Structures are given as C-alpha cells and as structure tokens.
Amino acid sequence: MGESAIGRVAMISLHTSPLDQPGTGDAGGMNVYVVELARRLAEQGTAVDIFTRATSSRLDPVVPVRDGVTVHNVHAGPFEGLTKEQLPGQLCVFAREVLRAEAAHPAGHFDVVHSHYWLSGQVGALARDRWGVPLVHSMHTMAKVKNEALATGDTPEPQARVIGEEQVVEAADVLIANTDLEAKQLINLYDADPGRVEVVHPGVDTDVFRARTPAERARARRERGLGDDALVLLFAGRIQPLKAPDVLLRAVAELVARRPDLRSRLVVPVVGGPSGSGLERPTALANLAAELRIDDVVRFVPPVPQPELAGWYSAATLVAVPSYNESFGLVAAEAQASGAPVVAAAVGGLTTVVRDGHSGLLVDTHEPHDWALALERVVTDAAYRDRLATGALEQARQFSWEATAAHTVEVYQRAHALIRQEALTR
C-alpha cells in the first residue's frame, strides 16, 4: 500500500449512533466527533463506513449520510431498554454482523479500522485480526480517569470496563489522544507504548459555530426571549453528575446572594437532557434550582441541533463548562468559535481548549464560591468580557475538522507502516 492509499475506513461507534441528537442519553461530543471526522475524511478522499448498534426497528440497515459516508445500523440485542452497562453482552453479536458486512465485499475492502470508546475497541480488535489491517482507537473517556475525579453521588466505572480498556490499549496499533494530557494518561495509567500514541486535536465546524455581528447576536437573543441587557450564563451538555451542572447552579445562587442587583438580569439556560446516572433522578437539577431559590432565573431547554445550539452560544454572555473531567471539551471549543467567553473547570482537555485569562477563565476547584467569583468577574466587567470574546475567537482558530482529518489520515498511514514493520521482523 502506498503512503496515501487510505481508501476506506471501517469506523466503529457501537454504543451511540452518530445519527443521534447530541445532548441526551449517551449522545454527546463523541457523536459530533465521529460525524465531523467522517465527513472531512470523505471530503479529503477517504470513504467511511460507520457501524453502530440499531436502537429502533424503524431504522434502515444502511443509511447514506453524504457522499463517501455510510452508517450501518447493526442489529445486536433489543432495540430499546439496553443500558451502556449491558452492552458488553452484545459484543459477539455485533462483531459477527460487522464481519459479515465486510465479507460481502472483495478482500481488502477496508484499509483501517478506527474504533471509538472501549466497547467499539473490543470489536475493532477482532476485525483487525480477521481483516489483516491496523486498528486505530480513540478512547474519548477512560474509566481510570473518571474514577479519579468522580462527582459527588456519581457511580464509579466498573472493573469490567477498566479491564476492557486495558485490553484495547494492548490490541490497538495506534491510540489517538485528544490532548497531550490524555496521551500522558494513556501512558501512565494504562501502560500504553509512547511510540503508539498520537495526539490529534478534535475540531470545530466553523461554518456553524462562527462569530456573529451585533445585529445577529441581538436577533439570537430576541428569538430566545432574552432581553438585550440579560446576563446569560449558558450550560450546554448532558445533564449528569460528570458534567456538573449543579456546580453552576450553586455558584449562581451564591452570585445572587453576593450581588442581588444582578438577579433581575440573570438567565441560566440549561440546554440538554438527562444522561448516565442522571437518568436515575431526571428532575434532580430542577429540584436543586427550586431548593436554591433560583428557579426564576434557570431555564431548562431540551437538546437542540447544532445550528440552534450555535444560536444559543451567540446569545450567551458566557458559557460555563464545570465538568469533573473532559477528554477534550467540545462545548468550550464551539462556544469560543462563536465568540463566547468560557468559564471552565481546570480539568482534562479543557486546559488545552481554554486559554486562561485570554479566551476565558479556568477555575481550579468545583467550590461554588470560587465559581461565583469567576462568573461575577466576567458578567460585571464589560471591557474584560469583550477582551475574552476576542481571545475566544483567536483561540478557536487552532481547531478545525479539516486539520483533524488530515492528521488522522497520517495516523492511519503510520499504523500501516507499523504493522508492515512488525511483519518484517517476525
């Protein structure tokens, strides 16, 4: 195979479909990542077949998404009611169907397997051995990292996942990390070979998430029922302990206590739906808002498509990302590309995405008092906020899906070189 001949990739995203709406259930930044990467790979000449588990009988088995990108809805287990924790029991069925799909084509149909999340990595490892092509794997999140920074009341990741991740790390020819920090975590926590870890930053769709004119921002506010002088503190993402929307609400309560004069202008939209352990108590965040006596300023908004989400970013005074961990922090990147300052937890990939004091503020703790001070600084100083907004746009230029796709193809080529080298040394 020549250096540039990556003609077709089998991309495996077992536990969440790239066709699902991000912001609820198990759909989030990884869904966006898979779709956007596949789209840009296709535009650059590499076709992509995405294999995911069918969650409805109404889904067609094969769905063309755009030229060069096809989603395969694989039947494995019941369509509904199967939690992510129960999916390991369906790995064999899913893997069999993926192998069967490839068997319908001439040998060498796929050049690379690229799996996303550990469950997909288990299937990818089997496909790698059967097809004789390299396995490239993206973790997205890691059990050992999540368990080290567990939110209060959240459920630890099970040991079965830890073991499964260790197996995938050992099986993959190359591991893609979103940031330098994630690369170090793979090496230090999972004993990954440093020579097989590549850092490839995710991107942002700058056609959707872009700077708006003052008139466009004013229209975005009017369309959402927000006043011109409203101080809009936006949370976007899945409602679960890991994402820590409760930290934002507690900080807002403290901000209101410190600065009661701001209350009449404050609006806190929470855009997203329950997910993960948050499904066990779907009304918990609304109950907390009432308990904190800020339910008059909090507004719950169901998950929205990306163009609508871009409008929310444009309407925001700032975007809060208080997560306990993020492998990258796509919401922060999208917000910055939209010209919104970000106040984020100084964890994981957020320390790469957000430049502290330039495109936003990084908060070292999850204490409501510290978050209230950071929020207050941004909302009460218009000149400082404008500087951060300018810095946000500048910071966002580092991240593009076109660059992500080009770098990913280089990783695919390197993975091929590694397995050729291994074959020669056997």
JSON list of N, CA, C and O in Angstrom, two decimals, residues 347-401:
[
{"chain": "A", "resi": 347, "resn": "VAL", "atom": "N", "xyz": [-9.70, 21.09, 34.21]},
{"chain": "A", "resi": 347, "resn": "VAL", "atom": "CA", "xyz": [-9.54, 19.63, 34.21]},
{"chain": "A", "resi": 347, "resn": "VAL", "atom": "C", "xyz": [-9.40, 19.14, 32.77]},
{"chain": "A", "resi": 347, "resn": "VAL", "atom": "O", "xyz": [-9.90, 19.75, 31.83]},
{"chain": "A", "resi": 348, "resn": "GLY", "atom": "N", "xyz": [-8.69, 18.01, 32.62]},
{"chain": "A", "resi": 348, "resn": "GLY", "atom": "CA", "xyz": [-8.63, 17.32, 31.35]},
{"chain": "A", "resi": 348, "resn": "GLY", "atom": "C", "xyz": [-8.30, 18.21, 30.18]},
{"chain": "A", "resi": 348, "resn": "GLY", "atom": "O", "xyz": [-7.47, 19.12, 30.24]},
{"chain": "A", "resi": 349, "resn": "GLY", "atom": "N", "xyz": [-9.01, 17.97, 29.07]},
{"chain": "A", "resi": 349, "resn": "GLY", "atom": "CA", "xyz": [-8.76, 18.71, 27.84]},
{"chain": "A", "resi": 349, "resn": "GLY", "atom": "C", "xyz": [-9.14, 20.17, 27.88]},
{"chain": "A", "resi": 349, "resn": "GLY", "atom": "O", "xyz": [-8.71, 20.95, 27.03]},
{"chain": "A", "resi": 350, "resn": "LEU", "atom": "N", "xyz": [-9.94, 20.56, 28.89]},
{"chain": "A", "resi": 350, "resn": "LEU", "atom": "CA", "xyz": [-10.34, 21.96, 28.98]},
{"chain": "A", "resi": 350, "resn": "LEU", "atom": "C", "xyz": [-9.14, 22.88, 29.18]},
{"chain": "A", "resi": 350, "resn": "LEU", "atom": "O", "xyz": [-9.18, 24.05, 28.79]},
{"chain": "A", "resi": 351, "resn": "THR", "atom": "N", "xyz": [-8.07, 22.35, 29.79]},
{"chain": "A", "resi": 351, "resn": "THR", "atom": "CA", "xyz": [-6.87, 23.18, 29.97]},
{"chain": "A", "resi": 351, "resn": "THR", "atom": "C", "xyz": [-6.14, 23.40, 28.67]},
{"chain": "A", "resi": 351, "resn": "THR", "atom": "O", "xyz": [-5.29, 24.28, 28.57]},
{"chain": "A", "resi": 352, "resn": "THR", "atom": "N", "xyz": [-6.45, 22.59, 27.65]},
{"chain": "A", "resi": 352, "resn": "THR", "atom": "CA", "xyz": [-5.90, 22.79, 26.30]},
{"chain": "A", "resi": 352, "resn": "THR", "atom": "C", "xyz": [-6.81, 23.70, 25.49]},
{"chain": "A", "resi": 352, "resn": "THR", "atom": "O", "xyz": [-6.35, 24.59, 24.77]},
{"chain": "A", "resi": 353, "resn": "VAL", "atom": "N", "xyz": [-8.11, 23.48, 25.59]},
{"chain": "A", "resi": 353, "resn": "VAL", "atom": "CA", "xyz": [-9.07, 24.22, 24.77]},
{"chain": "A", "resi": 353, "resn": "VAL", "atom": "C", "xyz": [-9.19, 25.68, 25.19]},
{"chain": "A", "resi": 353, "resn": "VAL", "atom": "O", "xyz": [-9.24, 26.58, 24.36]},
{"chain": "A", "resi": 354, "resn": "VAL", "atom": "N", "xyz": [-9.23, 25.91, 26.50]},
{"chain": "A", "resi": 354, "resn": "VAL", "atom": "CA", "xyz": [-9.44, 27.27, 27.02]},
{"chain": "A", "resi": 354, "resn": "VAL", "atom": "C", "xyz": [-8.10, 27.84, 27.47]},
{"chain": "A", "resi": 354, "resn": "VAL", "atom": "O", "xyz": [-7.38, 27.21, 28.25]},
{"chain": "A", "resi": 355, "resn": "ARG", "atom": "N", "xyz": [-7.79, 29.03, 26.98]},
{"chain": "A", "resi": 355, "resn": "ARG", "atom": "CA", "xyz": [-6.57, 29.72, 27.41]},
{"chain": "A", "resi": 355, "resn": "ARG", "atom": "C", "xyz": [-6.94, 30.68, 28.52]},
{"chain": "A", "resi": 355, "resn": "ARG", "atom": "O", "xyz": [-7.61, 31.69, 28.31]},
{"chain": "A", "resi": 356, "resn": "ASP", "atom": "N", "xyz": [-6.50, 30.34, 29.73]},
{"chain": "A", "resi": 356, "resn": "ASP", "atom": "CA", "xyz": [-6.90, 31.07, 30.92]},
{"chain": "A", "resi": 356, "resn": "ASP", "atom": "C", "xyz": [-6.52, 32.55, 30.84]},
{"chain": "A", "resi": 356, "resn": "ASP", "atom": "O", "xyz": [-5.37, 32.90, 30.56]},
{"chain": "A", "resi": 357, "resn": "GLY", "atom": "N", "xyz": [-7.51, 33.41, 31.05]},
{"chain": "A", "resi": 357, "resn": "GLY", "atom": "CA", "xyz": [-7.27, 34.85, 31.02]},
{"chain": "A", "resi": 357, "resn": "GLY", "atom": "C", "xyz": [-7.24, 35.44, 29.62]},
{"chain": "A", "resi": 357, "resn": "GLY", "atom": "O", "xyz": [-7.14, 36.66, 29.46]},
{"chain": "A", "resi": 358, "resn": "HIS", "atom": "N", "xyz": [-7.35, 34.59, 28.61]},
{"chain": "A", "resi": 358, "resn": "HIS", "atom": "CA", "xyz": [-7.30, 35.07, 27.22]},
{"chain": "A", "resi": 358, "resn": "HIS", "atom": "C", "xyz": [-8.61, 34.77, 26.48]},
{"chain": "A", "resi": 358, "resn": "HIS", "atom": "O", "xyz": [-9.19, 35.66, 25.87]},
{"chain": "A", "resi": 359, "resn": "SER", "atom": "N", "xyz": [-9.06, 33.51, 26.55]},
{"chain": "A", "resi": 359, "resn": "SER", "atom": "CA", "xyz": [-10.33, 33.15, 25.89]},
{"chain": "A", "resi": 359, "resn": "SER", "atom": "C", "xyz": [-11.42, 32.83, 26.91]},
{"chain": "A", "resi": 359, "resn": "SER", "atom": "O", "xyz": [-12.57, 32.58, 26.55]},
{"chain": "A", "resi": 360, "resn": "GLY", "atom": "N", "xyz": [-11.03, 32.82, 28.17]},
{"chain": "A", "resi": 360, "resn": "GLY", "atom": "CA", "xyz": [-11.97, 32.51, 29.24]},
{"chain": "A", "resi": 360, "resn": "GLY", "atom": "C", "xyz": [-11.23, 32.38, 30.55]},
{"chain": "A", "resi": 360, "resn": "GLY", "atom": "O", "xyz": [-10.07, 32.81, 30.67]},
{"chain": "A", "resi": 361, "resn": "LEU", "atom": "N", "xyz": [-11.89, 31.80, 31.52]},
{"chain": "A", "resi": 361, "resn": "LEU", "atom": "CA", "xyz": [-11.29, 31.60, 32.84]},
{"chain": "A", "resi": 361, "resn": "LEU", "atom": "C", "xyz": [-11.33, 30.12, 33.19]},
{"chain": "A", "resi": 361, "resn": "LEU", "atom": "O", "xyz": [-12.35, 29.45, 32.96]},
{"chain": "A", "resi": 362, "resn": "LEU", "atom": "N", "xyz": [-10.24, 29.61, 33.75]},
{"chain": "A", "resi": 362, "resn": "LEU", "atom": "CA", "xyz": [-10.20, 28.26, 34.27]},
{"chain": "A", "resi": 362, "resn": "LEU", "atom": "C", "xyz": [-10.27, 28.31, 35.79]},
{"chain": "A", "resi": 362, "resn": "LEU", "atom": "O", "xyz": [-9.53, 29.07, 36.42]},
{"chain": "A", "resi": 363, "resn": "VAL", "atom": "N", "xyz": [-11.17, 27.52, 36.36]},
{"chain": "A", "resi": 363, "resn": "VAL", "atom": "CA", "xyz": [-11.38, 27.51, 37.81]},
{"chain": "A", "resi": 363, "resn": "VAL", "atom": "C", "xyz": [-10.80, 26.21, 38.36]},
{"chain": "A", "resi": 363, "resn": "VAL", "atom": "O", "xyz": [-11.14, 25.12, 37.90]},
{"chain": "A", "resi": 364, "resn": "ASP", "atom": "N", "xyz": [-9.92, 26.34, 39.34]},
{"chain": "A", "resi": 364, "resn": "ASP", "atom": "CA", "xyz": [-9.18, 25.18, 39.86]},
{"chain": "A", "resi": 364, "resn": "ASP", "atom": "C", "xyz": [-9.99, 24.27, 40.76]},
{"chain": "A", "resi": 364, "resn": "ASP", "atom": "O", "xyz": [-9.53, 23.18, 41.11]},
{"chain": "A", "resi": 365, "resn": "THR", "atom": "N", "xyz": [-11.15, 24.71, 41.19]},
{"chain": "A", "resi": 365, "resn": "THR", "atom": "CA", "xyz": [-11.96, 23.90, 42.11]},
{"chain": "A", "resi": 365, "resn": "THR", "atom": "C", "xyz": [-13.39, 23.79, 41.56]},
{"chain": "A", "resi": 365, "resn": "THR", "atom": "O", "xyz": [-13.73, 24.38, 40.53]},
{"chain": "A", "resi": 366, "resn": "HIS", "atom": "N", "xyz": [-14.20, 23.02, 42.28]},
{"chain": "A", "resi": 366, "resn": "HIS", "atom": "CA", "xyz": [-15.63, 22.97, 41.99]},
{"chain": "A", "resi": 366, "resn": "HIS", "atom": "C", "xyz": [-16.44, 23.59, 43.12]},
{"chain": "A", "resi": 366, "resn": "HIS", "atom": "O", "xyz": [-17.64, 23.32, 43.26]},
{"chain": "A", "resi": 367, "resn": "GLU", "atom": "N", "xyz": [-15.78, 24.43, 43.91]},
{"chain": "A", "resi": 367, "resn": "GLU", "atom": "CA", "xyz": [-16.46, 25.11, 45.01]},
{"chain": "A", "resi": 367, "resn": "GLU", "atom": "C", "xyz": [-17.33, 26.24, 44.48]},
{"chain": "A", "resi": 367, "resn": "GLU", "atom": "O", "xyz": [-16.85, 27.08, 43.69]},
{"chain": "A", "resi": 368, "resn": "PRO", "atom": "N", "xyz": [-18.59, 26.31, 44.87]},
{"chain": "A", "resi": 368, "resn": "PRO", "atom": "CA", "xyz": [-19.49, 27.36, 44.39]},
{"chain": "A", "resi": 368, "resn": "PRO", "atom": "C", "xyz": [-18.93, 28.76, 44.61]},
{"chain": "A", "resi": 368, "resn": "PRO", "atom": "O", "xyz": [-19.13, 29.64, 43.75]},
{"chain": "A", "resi": 369, "resn": "HIS", "atom": "N", "xyz": [-18.24, 28.99, 45.72]},
{"chain": "A", "resi": 369, "resn": "HIS", "atom": "CA", "xyz": [-17.69, 30.32, 46.00]},
{"chain": "A", "resi": 369, "resn": "HIS", "atom": "C", "xyz": [-16.69, 30.73, 44.91]},
{"chain": "A", "resi": 369, "resn": "HIS", "atom": "O", "xyz": [-16.74, 31.86, 44.40]},
{"chain": "A", "resi": 370, "resn": "ASP", "atom": "N", "xyz": [-15.79, 29.82, 44.55]},
{"chain": "A", "resi": 370, "resn": "ASP", "atom": "CA", "xyz": [-14.79, 30.14, 43.52]},
{"chain": "A", "resi": 370, "resn": "ASP", "atom": "C", "xyz": [-15.44, 30.36, 42.17]},
{"chain": "A", "resi": 370, "resn": "ASP", "atom": "O", "xyz": [-15.04, 31.24, 41.40]},
{"chain": "A", "resi": 371, "resn": "TRP", "atom": "N", "xyz": [-16.46, 29.55, 41.88]},
{"chain": "A", "resi": 371, "resn": "TRP", "atom": "CA", "xyz": [-17.16, 29.72, 40.60]},
{"chain": "A", "resi": 371, "resn": "TRP", "atom": "C", "xyz": [-17.95, 31.03, 40.57]},
{"chain": "A", "resi": 371, "resn": "TRP", "atom": "O", "xyz": [-18.00, 31.70, 39.54]},
{"chain": "A", "resi": 372, "resn": "ALA", "atom": "N", "xyz": [-18.55, 31.38, 41.70]},
{"chain": "A", "resi": 372, "resn": "ALA", "atom": "CA", "xyz": [-19.30, 32.64, 41.75]},
{"chain": "A", "resi": 372, "resn": "ALA", "atom": "C", "xyz": [-18.39, 33.83, 41.48]},
{"chain": "A", "resi": 372, "resn": "ALA", "atom": "O", "xyz": [-18.77, 34.78, 40.76]},
{"chain": "A", "resi": 373, "resn": "LEU", "atom": "N", "xyz": [-17.19, 33.81, 42.03]},
{"chain": "A", "resi": 373, "resn": "LEU", "atom": "CA", "xyz": [-16.24, 34.90, 41.79]},
{"chain": "A", "resi": 373, "resn": "LEU", "atom": "C", "xyz": [-15.85, 35.00, 40.32]},
{"chain": "A", "resi": 373, "resn": "LEU", "atom": "O", "xyz": [-15.76, 36.09, 39.75]},
{"chain": "A", "resi": 374, "resn": "ALA", "atom": "N", "xyz": [-15.62, 33.84, 39.69]},
{"chain": "A", "resi": 374, "resn": "ALA", "atom": "CA", "xyz": [-15.25, 33.84, 38.28]},
{"chain": "A", "resi": 374, "resn": "ALA", "atom": "C", "xyz": [-16.40, 34.36, 37.41]},
{"chain": "A", "resi": 374, "resn": "ALA", "atom": "O", "xyz": [-16.19, 35.18, 36.50]},
{"chain": "A", "resi": 375, "resn": "LEU", "atom": "N", "xyz": [-17.61, 33.89, 37.70]},
{"chain": "A", "resi": 375, "resn": "LEU", "atom": "CA", "xyz": [-18.78, 34.36, 36.94]},
{"chain": "A", "resi": 375, "resn": "LEU", "atom": "C", "xyz": [-18.97, 35.86, 37.13]},
{"chain": "A", "resi": 375, "resn": "LEU", "atom": "O", "xyz": [-19.24, 36.60, 36.15]},
{"chain": "A", "resi": 376, "resn": "GLU", "atom": "N", "xyz": [-18.84, 36.32, 38.35]},
{"chain": "A", "resi": 376, "resn": "GLU", "atom": "CA", "xyz": [-19.04, 37.73, 38.65]},
{"chain": "A", "resi": 376, "resn": "GLU", "atom": "C", "xyz": [-18.03, 38.60, 37.88]},
{"chain": "A", "resi": 376, "resn": "GLU", "atom": "O", "xyz": [-18.38, 39.66, 37.34]},
{"chain": "A", "resi": 377, "resn": "ARG", "atom": "N", "xyz": [-16.79, 38.13, 37.83]},
{"chain": "A", "resi": 377, "resn": "ARG", "atom": "CA", "xyz": [-15.77, 38.92, 37.14]},
{"chain": "A", "resi": 377, "resn": "ARG", "atom": "C", "xyz": [-16.12, 39.14, 35.67]},
{"chain": "A", "resi": 377, "resn": "ARG", "atom": "O", "xyz": [-15.94, 40.23, 35.13]},
{"chain": "A", "resi": 378, "resn": "VAL", "atom": "N", "xyz": [-16.65, 38.10, 35.04]},
{"chain": "A", "resi": 378, "resn": "VAL", "atom": "CA", "xyz": [-16.97, 38.20, 33.61]},
{"chain": "A", "resi": 378, "resn": "VAL", "atom": "C", "xyz": [-18.22, 39.02, 33.37]},
{"chain": "A", "resi": 378, "resn": "VAL", "atom": "O", "xyz": [-18.26, 39.89, 32.49]},
{"chain": "A", "resi": 379, "resn": "VAL", "atom": "N", "xyz": [-19.28, 38.78, 34.16]},
{"chain": "A", "resi": 379, "resn": "VAL", "atom": "CA", "xyz": [-20.55, 39.44, 33.86]},
{"chain": "A", "resi": 379, "resn": "VAL", "atom": "C", "xyz": [-20.58, 40.90, 34.27]},
{"chain": "A", "resi": 379, "resn": "VAL", "atom": "O", "xyz": [-21.38, 41.69, 33.74]},
{"chain": "A", "resi": 380, "resn": "THR", "atom": "N", "xyz": [-19.71, 41.32, 35.20]},
{"chain": "A", "resi": 380, "resn": "THR", "atom": "CA", "xyz": [-19.78, 42.70, 35.69]},
{"chain": "A", "resi": 380, "resn": "THR", "atom": "C", "xyz": [-18.75, 43.62, 35.04]},
{"chain": "A", "resi": 380, "resn": "THR", "atom": "O", "xyz": [-18.78, 44.83, 35.29]},
{"chain": "A", "resi": 381, "resn": "ASP", "atom": "N", "xyz": [-17.87, 43.10, 34.23]},
{"chain": "A", "resi": 381, "resn": "ASP", "atom": "CA", "xyz": [-16.83, 43.92, 33.60]},
{"chain": "A", "resi": 381, "resn": "ASP", "atom": "C", "xyz": [-16.93, 43.75, 32.09]},
{"chain": "A", "resi": 381, "resn": "ASP", "atom": "O", "xyz": [-16.36, 42.82, 31.51]},
{"chain": "A", "resi": 382, "resn": "ALA", "atom": "N", "xyz": [-17.67, 44.66, 31.45]},
{"chain": "A", "resi": 382, "resn": "ALA", "atom": "CA", "xyz": [-17.94, 44.54, 30.02]},
{"chain": "A", "resi": 382, "resn": "ALA", "atom": "C", "xyz": [-16.66, 44.61, 29.18]},
{"chain": "A", "resi": 382, "resn": "ALA", "atom": "O", "xyz": [-16.52, 43.88, 28.20]},
{"chain": "A", "resi": 383, "resn": "ALA", "atom": "N", "xyz": [-15.72, 45.46, 29.57]},
{"chain": "A", "resi": 383, "resn": "ALA", "atom": "CA", "xyz": [-14.47, 45.59, 28.81]},
{"chain": "A", "resi": 383, "resn": "ALA", "atom": "C", "xyz": [-13.66, 44.29, 28.89]},
{"chain": "A", "resi": 383, "resn": "ALA", "atom": "O", "xyz": [-13.11, 43.82, 27.88]},
{"chain": "A", "resi": 384, "resn": "TYR", "atom": "N", "xyz": [-13.61, 43.70, 30.08]},
{"chain": "A", "resi": 384, "resn": "TYR", "atom": "CA", "xyz": [-12.89, 42.44, 30.24]},
{"chain": "A", "resi": 384, "resn": "TYR", "atom": "C", "xyz": [-13.58, 41.34, 29.45]},
{"chain": "A", "resi": 384, "resn": "TYR", "atom": "O", "xyz": [-12.92, 40.53, 28.77]},
{"chain": "A", "resi": 385, "resn": "ARG", "atom": "N", "xyz": [-14.90, 41.33, 29.49]},
{"chain": "A", "resi": 385, "resn": "ARG", "atom": "CA", "xyz": [-15.67, 40.33, 28.75]},
{"chain": "A", "resi": 385, "resn": "ARG", "atom": "C", "xyz": [-15.42, 40.45, 27.24]},
{"chain": "A", "resi": 385, "resn": "ARG", "atom": "O", "xyz": [-15.26, 39.45, 26.54]},
{"chain": "A", "resi": 386, "resn": "ASP", "atom": "N", "xyz": [-15.35, 41.67, 26.75]},
{"chain": "A", "resi": 386, "resn": "ASP", "atom": "CA", "xyz": [-15.08, 41.88, 25.32]},
{"chain": "A", "resi": 386, "resn": "ASP", "atom": "C", "xyz": [-13.69, 41.38, 24.93]},
{"chain": "A", "resi": 386, "resn": "ASP", "atom": "O", "xyz": [-13.50, 40.81, 23.85]},
{"chain": "A", "resi": 387, "resn": "ARG", "atom": "N", "xyz": [-12.71, 41.58, 25.83]},
{"chain": "A", "resi": 387, "resn": "ARG", "atom": "CA", "xyz": [-11.36, 41.07, 25.55]},
{"chain": "A", "resi": 387, "resn": "ARG", "atom": "C", "xyz": [-11.35, 39.55, 25.49]},
{"chain": "A", "resi": 387, "resn": "ARG", "atom": "O", "xyz": [-10.70, 38.95, 24.63]},
{"chain": "A", "resi": 388, "resn": "LEU", "atom": "N", "xyz": [-12.09, 38.93, 26.41]},
{"chain": "A", "resi": 388, "resn": "LEU", "atom": "CA", "xyz": [-12.17, 37.47, 26.40]},
{"chain": "A", "resi": 388, "resn": "LEU", "atom": "C", "xyz": [-12.87, 36.97, 25.14]},
{"chain": "A", "resi": 388, "resn": "LEU", "atom": "O", "xyz": [-12.47, 35.94, 24.56]},
{"chain": "A", "resi": 389, "resn": "ALA", "atom": "N", "xyz": [-13.89, 37.67, 24.70]},
{"chain": "A", "resi": 389, "resn": "ALA", "atom": "CA", "xyz": [-14.61, 37.26, 23.49]},
{"chain": "A", "resi": 389, "resn": "ALA", "atom": "C", "xyz": [-13.69, 37.31, 22.28]},
{"chain": "A", "resi": 389, "resn": "ALA", "atom": "O", "xyz": [-13.71, 36.41, 21.42]},
{"chain": "A", "resi": 390, "resn": "THR", "atom": "N", "xyz": [-12.87, 38.36, 22.20]},
{"chain": "A", "resi": 390, "resn": "THR", "atom": "CA", "xyz": [-11.90, 38.46, 21.11]},
{"chain": "A", "resi": 390, "resn": "THR", "atom": "C", "xyz": [-10.88, 37.33, 21.20]},
{"chain": "A", "resi": 390, "resn": "THR", "atom": "O", "xyz": [-10.53, 36.69, 20.20]},
{"chain": "A", "resi": 391, "resn": "GLY", "atom": "N", "xyz": [-10.41, 37.06, 22.41]},
{"chain": "A", "resi": 391, "resn": "GLY", "atom": "CA", "xyz": [-9.46, 35.97, 22.62]},
{"chain": "A", "resi": 391, "resn": "GLY", "atom": "C", "xyz": [-10.07, 34.61, 22.32]},
{"chain": "A", "resi": 391, "resn": "GLY", "atom": "O", "xyz": [-9.37, 33.70, 21.86]},
{"chain": "A", "resi": 392, "resn": "ALA", "atom": "N", "xyz": [-11.38, 34.46, 22.57]},
{"chain": "A", "resi": 392, "resn": "ALA", "atom": "CA", "xyz": [-12.06, 33.19, 22.29]},
{"chain": "A", "resi": 392, "resn": "ALA", "atom": "C", "xyz": [-12.02, 32.87, 20.81]},
{"chain": "A", "resi": 392, "resn": "ALA", "atom": "O", "xyz": [-11.74, 31.74, 20.40]},
{"chain": "A", "resi": 393, "resn": "LEU", "atom": "N", "xyz": [-12.31, 33.88, 19.99]},
{"chain": "A", "resi": 393, "resn": "LEU", "atom": "CA", "xyz": [-12.27, 33.68, 18.54]},
{"chain": "A", "resi": 393, "resn": "LEU", "atom": "C", "xyz": [-10.86, 33.33, 18.07]},
{"chain": "A", "resi": 393, "resn": "LEU", "atom": "O", "xyz": [-10.67, 32.45, 17.22]},
{"chain": "A", "resi": 394, "resn": "GLU", "atom": "N", "xyz": [-9.88, 33.98, 18.65]},
{"chain": "A", "resi": 394, "resn": "GLU", "atom": "CA", "xyz": [-8.50, 33.70, 18.29]},
{"chain": "A", "resi": 394, "resn": "GLU", "atom": "C", "xyz": [-8.09, 32.28, 18.69]},
{"chain": "A", "resi": 394, "resn": "GLU", "atom": "O", "xyz": [-7.48, 31.55, 17.93]},
{"chain": "A", "resi": 395, "resn": "GLN", "atom": "N", "xyz": [-8.48, 31.88, 19.90]},
{"chain": "A", "resi": 395, "resn": "GLN", "atom": "CA", "xyz": [-8.15, 30.54, 20.39]},
{"chain": "A", "resi": 395, "resn": "GLN", "atom": "C", "xyz": [-8.81, 29.46, 19.54]},
{"chain": "A", "resi": 395, "resn": "GLN", "atom": "O", "xyz": [-8.21, 28.41, 19.27]},
{"chain": "A", "resi": 396, "resn": "ALA", "atom": "N", "xyz": [-10.03, 29.72, 19.10]},
{"chain": "A", "resi": 396, "resn": "ALA", "atom": "CA", "xyz": [-10.79, 28.72, 18.34]},
{"chain": "A", "resi": 396, "resn": "ALA", "atom": "C", "xyz": [-10.17, 28.42, 16.99]},
{"chain": "A", "resi": 396, "resn": "ALA", "atom": "O", "xyz": [-10.40, 27.34, 16.42]},
{"chain": "A", "resi": 397, "resn": "ARG", "atom": "N", "xyz": [-9.37, 29.33, 16.46]},
{"chain": "A", "resi": 397, "resn": "ARG", "atom": "CA", "xyz": [-8.75, 29.10, 15.14]},
{"chain": "A", "resi": 397, "resn": "ARG", "atom": "C", "xyz": [-7.76, 27.95, 15.15]},
{"chain": "A", "resi": 397, "resn": "ARG", "atom": "O", "xyz": [-7.36, 27.46, 14.10]},
{"chain": "A", "resi": 398, "resn": "GLN", "atom": "N", "xyz": [-7.35, 27.49, 16.35]},
{"chain": "A", "resi": 398, "resn": "GLN", "atom": "CA", "xyz": [-6.44, 26.35, 16.44]},
{"chain": "A", "resi": 398, "resn": "GLN", "atom": "C", "xyz": [-7.11, 25.04, 16.06]},
{"chain": "A", "resi": 398, "resn": "GLN", "atom": "O", "xyz": [-6.42, 24.06, 15.77]},
{"chain": "A", "resi": 399, "resn": "PHE", "atom": "N", "xyz": [-8.45, 25.01, 16.09]},
{"chain": "A", "resi": 399, "resn": "PHE", "atom": "CA", "xyz": [-9.16, 23.75, 15.99]},
{"chain": "A", "resi": 399, "resn": "PHE", "atom": "C", "xyz": [-10.06, 23.72, 14.75]},
{"chain": "A", "resi": 399, "resn": "PHE", "atom": "O", "xyz": [-11.03, 24.47, 14.68]},
{"chain": "A", "resi": 400, "resn": "SER", "atom": "N", "xyz": [-9.73, 22.88, 13.78]},
{"chain": "A", "resi": 400, "resn": "SER", "atom": "CA", "xyz": [-10.56, 22.72, 12.60]},
{"chain": "A", "resi": 400, "resn": "SER", "atom": "C", "xyz": [-10.67, 21.24, 12.26]},
{"chain": "A", "resi": 400, "resn": "SER", "atom": "O", "xyz": [-9.70, 20.48, 12.42]},
{"chain": "A", "resi": 401, "resn": "TRP", "atom": "N", "xyz": [-11.85, 20.82, 11.80]},
{"chain": "A", "resi": 401, "resn": "TRP", "atom": "CA", "xyz": [-12.04, 19.42, 11.44]},
{"chain": "A", "resi": 401, "resn": "TRP", "atom": "C", "xyz": [-11.21, 19.03, 10.22]},
{"chain": "A", "resi": 401, "resn": "TRP", "atom": "O", "xyz": [-10.82, 17.86, 10.08]}
]
